[in-house]
JSON list of C-alpha atoms and ligand atoms in Angstrom, two decimals:
[
{"chain": "A", "resi": 1, "resn": "UNK", "atom": "CA", "xyz": [-20.87, -19.77, -23.14]},
{"chain": "A", "resi": 2, "resn": "UNK", "atom": "CA", "xyz": [-21.30, -22.40, -20.12]},
{"chain": "A", "resi": 3, "resn": "UNK", "atom": "CA", "xyz": [-20.09, -21.89, -17.08]},
{"chain": "A", "resi": 4, "resn": "UNK", "atom": "CA", "xyz": [-17.05, -23.89, -15.45]},
{"chain": "A", "resi": 5, "resn": "UNK", "atom": "CA", "xyz": [-16.32, -25.37, -11.98]},
{"chain": "A", "resi": 6, "resn": "UNK", "atom": "CA", "xyz": [-12.95, -24.78, -10.77]},
{"chain": "A", "resi": 7, "resn": "UNK", "atom": "CA", "xyz": [-11.52, -26.33, -7.74]},
{"chain": "A", "resi": 8, "resn": "UNK", "atom": "CA", "xyz": [-8.95, -25.03, -6.08]},
{"chain": "A", "resi": 9, "resn": "UNK", "atom": "CA", "xyz": [-7.05, -24.57, -2.63]},
{"chain": "A", "resi": 10, "resn": "UNK", "atom": "CA", "xyz": [-6.17, -21.08, -1.56]},
{"chain": "A", "resi": 11, "resn": "UNK", "atom": "CA", "xyz": [-4.29, -19.79, 1.24]},
{"chain": "A", "resi": 12, "resn": "UNK", "atom": "CA", "xyz": [-4.67, -23.41, 2.92]},
{"chain": "A", "resi": 13, "resn": "UNK", "atom": "CA", "xyz": [-8.69, -23.52, 2.66]},
{"chain": "A", "resi": 14, "resn": "UNK", "atom": "CA", "xyz": [-10.28, -25.69, -0.27]},
{"chain": "A", "resi": 15, "resn": "UNK", "atom": "CA", "xyz": [-12.52, -23.18, -2.51]},
{"chain": "A", "resi": 16, "resn": "UNK", "atom": "CA", "xyz": [-14.25, -23.42, -4.98]},
{"chain": "A", "resi": 17, "resn": "UNK", "atom": "CA", "xyz": [-16.58, -21.46, -7.39]},
{"chain": "A", "resi": 18, "resn": "UNK", "atom": "CA", "xyz": [-18.16, -21.38, -11.21]},
{"chain": "A", "resi": 19, "resn": "UNK", "atom": "CA", "xyz": [-17.14, -18.85, -13.81]},
{"chain": "A", "resi": 20, "resn": "UNK", "atom": "CA", "xyz": [-16.71, -18.79, -17.61]},
{"chain": "A", "resi": 21, "resn": "UNK", "atom": "CA", "xyz": [-14.26, -20.76, -19.25]},
{"chain": "A", "resi": 22, "resn": "UNK", "atom": "CA", "xyz": [-12.18, -17.11, -20.50]},
{"chain": "A", "resi": 23, "resn": "UNK", "atom": "CA", "xyz": [-12.62, -15.64, -16.83]},
{"chain": "A", "resi": 24, "resn": "UNK", "atom": "CA", "xyz": [-8.77, -14.84, -15.68]},
{"chain": "A", "resi": 25, "resn": "UNK", "atom": "CA", "xyz": [-7.90, -16.07, -12.70]},
{"chain": "A", "resi": 26, "resn": "UNK", "atom": "CA", "xyz": [-7.21, -12.35, -10.87]},
{"chain": "A", "resi": 27, "resn": "UNK", "atom": "CA", "xyz": [-10.74, -11.55, -11.54]},
{"chain": "A", "resi": 28, "resn": "UNK", "atom": "CA", "xyz": [-11.92, -15.27, -10.34]},
{"chain": "A", "resi": 29, "resn": "UNK", "atom": "CA", "xyz": [-10.08, -14.35, -7.11]},
{"chain": "A", "resi": 30, "resn": "UNK", "atom": "CA", "xyz": [-11.48, -10.91, -6.33]},
{"chain": "A", "resi": 31, "resn": "UNK", "atom": "CA", "xyz": [-15.00, -11.48, -7.85]},
{"chain": "A", "resi": 32, "resn": "UNK", "atom": "CA", "xyz": [-15.93, -14.79, -7.45]},
{"chain": "A", "resi": 33, "resn": "UNK", "atom": "CA", "xyz": [-13.50, -15.98, -4.28]},
{"chain": "A", "resi": 34, "resn": "UNK", "atom": "CA", "xyz": [-13.76, -12.25, -2.56]},
{"chain": "A", "resi": 35, "resn": "UNK", "atom": "CA", "xyz": [-9.73, -11.88, -2.35]},
{"chain": "A", "resi": 36, "resn": "UNK", "atom": "CA", "xyz": [-9.56, -8.21, -3.44]},
{"chain": "A", "resi": 37, "resn": "UNK", "atom": "CA", "xyz": [-5.97, -8.08, -1.84]},
{"chain": "A", "resi": 38, "resn": "UNK", "atom": "CA", "xyz": [-4.37, -9.09, -5.20]},
{"chain": "A", "resi": 39, "resn": "UNK", "atom": "CA", "xyz": [-4.30, -6.12, -7.57]},
{"chain": "A", "resi": 40, "resn": "UNK", "atom": "CA", "xyz": [-5.19, -6.06, -10.66]},
{"chain": "A", "resi": 41, "resn": "UNK", "atom": "CA", "xyz": [-3.14, -3.04, -12.92]},
{"chain": "A", "resi": 42, "resn": "UNK", "atom": "CA", "xyz": [-2.22, -3.46, -16.43]},
{"chain": "A", "resi": 43, "resn": "UNK", "atom": "CA", "xyz": [-4.04, -6.67, -17.33]},
{"chain": "A", "resi": 44, "resn": "UNK", "atom": "CA", "xyz": [-1.52, -7.88, -19.38]},
{"chain": "A", "resi": 45, "resn": "UNK", "atom": "CA", "xyz": [1.38, -9.54, -17.68]},
{"chain": "A", "resi": 46, "resn": "UNK", "atom": "CA", "xyz": [3.73, -6.25, -17.25]},
{"chain": "A", "resi": 47, "resn": "UNK", "atom": "CA", "xyz": [3.38, -4.41, -13.99]},
{"chain": "A", "resi": 48, "resn": "UNK", "atom": "CA", "xyz": [3.61, -7.35, -11.47]},
{"chain": "A", "resi": 49, "resn": "UNK", "atom": "CA", "xyz": [0.98, -6.11, -9.18]},
{"chain": "A", "resi": 50, "resn": "UNK", "atom": "CA", "xyz": [-1.58, -9.46, -9.62]},
{"chain": "A", "resi": 51, "resn": "UNK", "atom": "CA", "xyz": [1.62, -11.86, -8.51]},
{"chain": "A", "resi": 52, "resn": "UNK", "atom": "CA", "xyz": [0.59, -14.60, -6.32]},
{"chain": "A", "resi": 53, "resn": "UNK", "atom": "CA", "xyz": [2.09, -17.66, -5.73]},
{"chain": "A", "resi": 54, "resn": "UNK", "atom": "CA", "xyz": [0.69, -20.92, -7.82]},
{"chain": "A", "resi": 55, "resn": "UNK", "atom": "CA", "xyz": [1.89, -24.44, -6.43]},
{"chain": "A", "resi": 56, "resn": "UNK", "atom": "CA", "xyz": [4.91, -22.43, -4.56]},
{"chain": "A", "resi": 57, "resn": "UNK", "atom": "CA", "xyz": [5.88, -20.35, -7.56]},
{"chain": "A", "resi": 58, "resn": "UNK", "atom": "CA", "xyz": [5.45, -16.43, -8.39]},
{"chain": "A", "resi": 59, "resn": "UNK", "atom": "CA", "xyz": [3.12, -15.98, -11.47]},
{"chain": "A", "resi": 60, "resn": "UNK", "atom": "CA", "xyz": [1.05, -13.56, -12.87]},
{"chain": "A", "resi": 61, "resn": "UNK", "atom": "CA", "xyz": [-2.62, -14.08, -11.94]},
{"chain": "A", "resi": 62, "resn": "UNK", "atom": "CA", "xyz": [-4.07, -11.83, -14.89]},
{"chain": "A", "resi": 63, "resn": "UNK", "atom": "CA", "xyz": [-1.69, -13.69, -17.72]},
{"chain": "A", "resi": 64, "resn": "UNK", "atom": "CA", "xyz": [-3.70, -17.11, -16.24]},
{"chain": "A", "resi": 65, "resn": "UNK", "atom": "CA", "xyz": [-7.32, -18.36, -16.74]},
{"chain": "A", "resi": 66, "resn": "UNK", "atom": "CA", "xyz": [-9.32, -19.41, -13.78]},
{"chain": "A", "resi": 67, "resn": "UNK", "atom": "CA", "xyz": [-9.54, -22.84, -15.43]},
{"chain": "A", "resi": 68, "resn": "UNK", "atom": "CA", "xyz": [-5.96, -23.08, -15.52]},
{"chain": "A", "resi": 69, "resn": "UNK", "atom": "CA", "xyz": [-5.31, -22.93, -11.80]},
{"chain": "A", "resi": 70, "resn": "UNK", "atom": "CA", "xyz": [-7.84, -25.98, -11.38]},
{"chain": "A", "resi": 71, "resn": "UNK", "atom": "CA", "xyz": [-6.40, -28.35, -8.52]},
{"chain": "A", "resi": 72, "resn": "UNK", "atom": "CA", "xyz": [-3.79, -25.62, -7.54]},
{"chain": "A", "resi": 73, "resn": "UNK", "atom": "CA", "xyz": [-2.59, -24.43, -4.71]},
{"chain": "A", "resi": 74, "resn": "UNK", "atom": "CA", "xyz": [-2.90, -20.59, -4.17]},
{"chain": "A", "resi": 75, "resn": "UNK", "atom": "CA", "xyz": [-1.40, -18.39, -1.61]},
{"chain": "A", "resi": 76, "resn": "UNK", "atom": "CA", "xyz": [-2.42, -15.00, -2.02]},
{"chain": "A", "resi": 77, "resn": "UNK", "atom": "CA", "xyz": [-1.19, -11.62, 0.08]},
{"chain": "A", "resi": 78, "resn": "UNK", "atom": "CA", "xyz": [-4.31, -12.42, 2.49]},
{"chain": "A", "resi": 79, "resn": "UNK", "atom": "CA", "xyz": [-2.60, -16.14, 3.26]},
{"chain": "A", "resi": 80, "resn": "UNK", "atom": "CA", "xyz": [0.68, -13.98, 4.54]},
{"chain": "A", "resi": 81, "resn": "UNK", "atom": "CA", "xyz": [-0.46, -13.06, 8.19]},
{"chain": "A", "resi": 82, "resn": "UNK", "atom": "CA", "xyz": [-0.84, -15.76, 10.48]},
{"chain": "A", "resi": 83, "resn": "UNK", "atom": "CA", "xyz": [-2.78, -15.44, 13.76]},
{"chain": "A", "resi": 84, "resn": "UNK", "atom": "CA", "xyz": [-2.84, -11.84, 13.77]},
{"chain": "A", "resi": 85, "resn": "UNK", "atom": "CA", "xyz": [0.84, -11.47, 13.61]},
{"chain": "A", "resi": 86, "resn": "UNK", "atom": "CA", "xyz": [2.65, -10.16, 10.33]},
{"chain": "A", "resi": 87, "resn": "UNK", "atom": "CA", "xyz": [4.57, -12.07, 8.06]},
{"chain": "A", "resi": 88, "resn": "UNK", "atom": "CA", "xyz": [8.26, -11.01, 8.50]},
{"chain": "A", "resi": 89, "resn": "UNK", "atom": "CA", "xyz": [8.03, -9.38, 5.06]},
{"chain": "A", "resi": 90, "resn": "UNK", "atom": "CA", "xyz": [5.13, -7.68, 5.76]},
{"chain": "A", "resi": 91, "resn": "UNK", "atom": "CA", "xyz": [6.44, -6.23, 9.20]},
{"chain": "A", "resi": 92, "resn": "UNK", "atom": "CA", "xyz": [9.68, -5.21, 7.06]},
{"chain": "A", "resi": 93, "resn": "UNK", "atom": "CA", "xyz": [7.92, -3.26, 4.93]},
{"chain": "A", "resi": 94, "resn": "UNK", "atom": "CA", "xyz": [6.24, -1.51, 7.80]},
{"chain": "A", "resi": 95, "resn": "UNK", "atom": "CA", "xyz": [9.21, -1.06, 9.28]},
{"chain": "A", "resi": 96, "resn": "UNK", "atom": "CA", "xyz": [11.60, 0.36, 6.30]},
{"chain": "A", "resi": 97, "resn": "UNK", "atom": "CA", "xyz": [8.51, 1.93, 4.54]},
{"chain": "A", "resi": 98, "resn": "UNK", "atom": "CA", "xyz": [8.44, -0.38, 2.05]},
{"chain": "A", "resi": 99, "resn": "UNK", "atom": "CA", "xyz": [5.26, 1.51, 0.46]},
{"chain": "A", "resi": 100, "resn": "UNK", "atom": "CA", "xyz": [3.24, 4.32, -0.22]},
{"chain": "A", "resi": 101, "resn": "UNK", "atom": "CA", "xyz": [0.05, 4.45, -1.74]},
{"chain": "A", "resi": 102, "resn": "UNK", "atom": "CA", "xyz": [0.13, 0.01, -1.33]},
{"chain": "A", "resi": 103, "resn": "UNK", "atom": "CA", "xyz": [-1.19, -0.48, -4.62]},
{"chain": "A", "resi": 104, "resn": "UNK", "atom": "CA", "xyz": [1.91, -2.66, -5.82]},
{"chain": "A", "resi": 105, "resn": "UNK", "atom": "CA", "xyz": [2.62, -3.93, -2.12]},
{"chain": "A", "resi": 106, "resn": "UNK", "atom": "CA", "xyz": [0.80, -7.18, -2.62]},
{"chain": "A", "resi": 107, "resn": "UNK", "atom": "CA", "xyz": [2.65, -8.06, -5.65]},
{"chain": "A", "resi": 108, "resn": "UNK", "atom": "CA", "xyz": [5.68, -7.15, -4.22]},
{"chain": "A", "resi": 109, "resn": "UNK", "atom": "CA", "xyz": [5.38, -8.93, -1.45]},
{"chain": "A", "resi": 110, "resn": "UNK", "atom": "CA", "xyz": [4.40, -12.28, -3.02]},
{"chain": "A", "resi": 111, "resn": "UNK", "atom": "CA", "xyz": [7.74, -11.75, -5.33]},
{"chain": "A", "resi": 112, "resn": "UNK", "atom": "CA", "xyz": [9.64, -11.01, -2.49]},
{"chain": "A", "resi": 113, "resn": "UNK", "atom": "CA", "xyz": [8.31, -14.24, -0.65]},
{"chain": "A", "resi": 114, "resn": "UNK", "atom": "CA", "xyz": [9.22, -16.11, -3.86]},
{"chain": "A", "resi": 115, "resn": "UNK", "atom": "CA", "xyz": [12.78, -14.39, -4.46]},
{"chain": "A", "resi": 116, "resn": "UNK", "atom": "CA", "xyz": [13.43, -15.41, -0.98]},
{"chain": "A", "resi": 117, "resn": "UNK", "atom": "CA", "xyz": [12.33, -19.04, -1.22]},
{"chain": "A", "resi": 118, "resn": "UNK", "atom": "CA", "xyz": [14.91, -19.20, -4.33]},
{"chain": "A", "resi": 119, "resn": "UNK", "atom": "CA", "xyz": [17.73, -16.93, -2.71]},
{"chain": "A", "resi": 120, "resn": "UNK", "atom": "CA", "xyz": [17.41, -16.99, 1.23]},
{"chain": "A", "resi": 121, "resn": "UNK", "atom": "CA", "xyz": [20.37, -14.86, 1.47]},
{"chain": "A", "resi": 122, "resn": "UNK", "atom": "CA", "xyz": [20.41, -12.22, -1.53]},
{"chain": "A", "resi": 123, "resn": "UNK", "atom": "CA", "xyz": [22.64, -9.75, -2.16]},
{"chain": "A", "resi": 124, "resn": "UNK", "atom": "CA", "xyz": [20.94, -5.85, -3.14]},
{"chain": "A", "resi": 125, "resn": "UNK", "atom": "CA", "xyz": [21.77, -6.87, -6.86]},
{"chain": "A", "resi": 126, "resn": "UNK", "atom": "CA", "xyz": [19.67, -9.90, -6.58]},
{"chain": "A", "resi": 127, "resn": "UNK", "atom": "CA", "xyz": [16.52, -7.94, -4.85]},
{"chain": "A", "resi": 128, "resn": "UNK", "atom": "CA", "xyz": [16.90, -5.54, -7.48]},
{"chain": "A", "resi": 129, "resn": "UNK", "atom": "CA", "xyz": [16.67, -8.12, -10.32]},
{"chain": "A", "resi": 130, "resn": "UNK", "atom": "CA", "xyz": [14.14, -10.28, -8.38]},
{"chain": "A", "resi": 131, "resn": "UNK", "atom": "CA", "xyz": [11.98, -7.02, -7.65]},
{"chain": "A", "resi": 132, "resn": "UNK", "atom": "CA", "xyz": [12.44, -5.51, -11.26]},
{"chain": "A", "resi": 133, "resn": "UNK", "atom": "CA", "xyz": [9.38, -7.76, -12.22]},
{"chain": "A", "resi": 134, "resn": "UNK", "atom": "CA", "xyz": [6.92, -5.39, -10.12]},
{"chain": "A", "resi": 135, "resn": "UNK", "atom": "CA", "xyz": [6.22, -1.66, -10.81]},
{"chain": "A", "resi": 136, "resn": "UNK", "atom": "CA", "xyz": [6.47, 0.74, -8.33]},
{"chain": "A", "resi": 137, "resn": "UNK", "atom": "CA", "xyz": [5.02, 4.17, -9.18]},
{"chain": "A", "resi": 138, "resn": "UNK", "atom": "CA", "xyz": [5.41, 5.74, -5.78]},
{"chain": "A", "resi": 139, "resn": "UNK", "atom": "CA", "xyz": [8.84, 4.83, -3.37]},
{"chain": "A", "resi": 140, "resn": "UNK", "atom": "CA", "xyz": [11.58, 4.78, -5.46]},
{"chain": "A", "resi": 141, "resn": "UNK", "atom": "CA", "xyz": [12.49, 1.01, -4.63]},
{"chain": "A", "resi": 142, "resn": "UNK", "atom": "CA", "xyz": [14.97, 1.95, -2.00]},
{"chain": "A", "resi": 143, "resn": "UNK", "atom": "CA", "xyz": [12.53, 1.42, 0.83]},
{"chain": "A", "resi": 144, "resn": "UNK", "atom": "CA", "xyz": [11.43, -2.03, -0.67]},
{"chain": "A", "resi": 145, "resn": "UNK", "atom": "CA", "xyz": [14.76, -2.87, -0.91]},
{"chain": "A", "resi": 146, "resn": "UNK", "atom": "CA", "xyz": [15.75, -2.23, 2.42]},
{"chain": "A", "resi": 147, "resn": "UNK", "atom": "CA", "xyz": [12.52, -4.19, 3.45]},
{"chain": "A", "resi": 148, "resn": "UNK", "atom": "CA", "xyz": [13.69, -7.47, 1.92]},
{"chain": "A", "resi": 149, "resn": "UNK", "atom": "CA", "xyz": [17.14, -7.12, 2.53]},
{"chain": "A", "resi": 150, "resn": "UNK", "atom": "CA", "xyz": [15.90, -7.15, 6.68]},
{"chain": "A", "resi": 151, "resn": "UNK", "atom": "CA", "xyz": [13.21, -9.61, 6.25]},
{"chain": "A", "resi": 152, "resn": "UNK", "atom": "CA", "xyz": [15.98, -11.86, 4.86]},
{"chain": "A", "resi": 153, "resn": "UNK", "atom": "CA", "xyz": [17.35, -13.07, 7.94]},
{"chain": "A", "resi": 154, "resn": "UNK", "atom": "CA", "xyz": [14.36, -13.03, 10.05]},
{"chain": "A", "resi": 155, "resn": "UNK", "atom": "CA", "xyz": [13.25, -15.46, 7.63]},
{"chain": "A", "resi": 156, "resn": "UNK", "atom": "CA", "xyz": [16.13, -17.62, 7.39]},
{"chain": "A", "resi": 157, "resn": "UNK", "atom": "CA", "xyz": [16.05, -18.00, 10.98]},
{"chain": "A", "resi": 158, "resn": "UNK", "atom": "CA", "xyz": [12.39, -19.15, 10.70]},
{"chain": "B", "resi": 201, "resn": "FES", "atom": "S1", "xyz": [-2.25, -6.84, -13.53]},
{"chain": "B", "resi": 201, "resn": "FES", "atom": "FE1", "xyz": [-0.88, -8.53, -13.79]},
{"chain": "B", "resi": 201, "resn": "FES", "atom": "S2", "xyz": [0.54, -8.33, -14.64]},
{"chain": "B", "resi": 201, "resn": "FES", "atom": "FE2", "xyz": [-0.34, -6.65, -14.70]},
{"chain": "B", "resi": 202, "resn": "FES", "atom": "S1", "xyz": [3.60, 1.84, -3.34]},
{"chain": "B", "resi": 202, "resn": "FES", "atom": "FE1", "xyz": [2.34, 2.80, -4.85]},
{"chain": "B", "resi": 202, "resn": "FES", "atom": "S2", "xyz": [2.88, 1.71, -6.66]},
{"chain": "B", "resi": 202, "resn": "FES", "atom": "FE2", "xyz": [4.17, 1.18, -5.04]}
]
């Protein structure tokens, strides 16, 4: 099968690569662009580990083809930290023990970012519902929920 060229913006930078038309976006990010922070779990849209933002909205990169993201703006976990400073969500996960093994963490952070975009002042029920899109096998979720609760006012202040 002949390769296709995919051009997109990732974390504010123009990026481009060539891959088979059937290549998954998550594999393109990891293998072609070297952005291995986005994790692959189930590969069929269930676990949420591969969640990134596509044109500002959370999307599972394991059920999208790279060619479908041609021309899109992507934000991955590598784009959260700015000038060596952790994003407020990353800082809150660190302070509130929102991770253990870290496998779910990139998808959890990107999902939380999207949740706080849609609901800047979420209730605990909102957070639980929003984060139910991502599976964590380690933490029991409470630390993650506490972290998102703590990050929300910091992000509202900008
Ligand atoms: S790896 Fe994409 S949802 Fe599980
Ligand atoms: S911290 Fe291990 S899966 Fe969530």
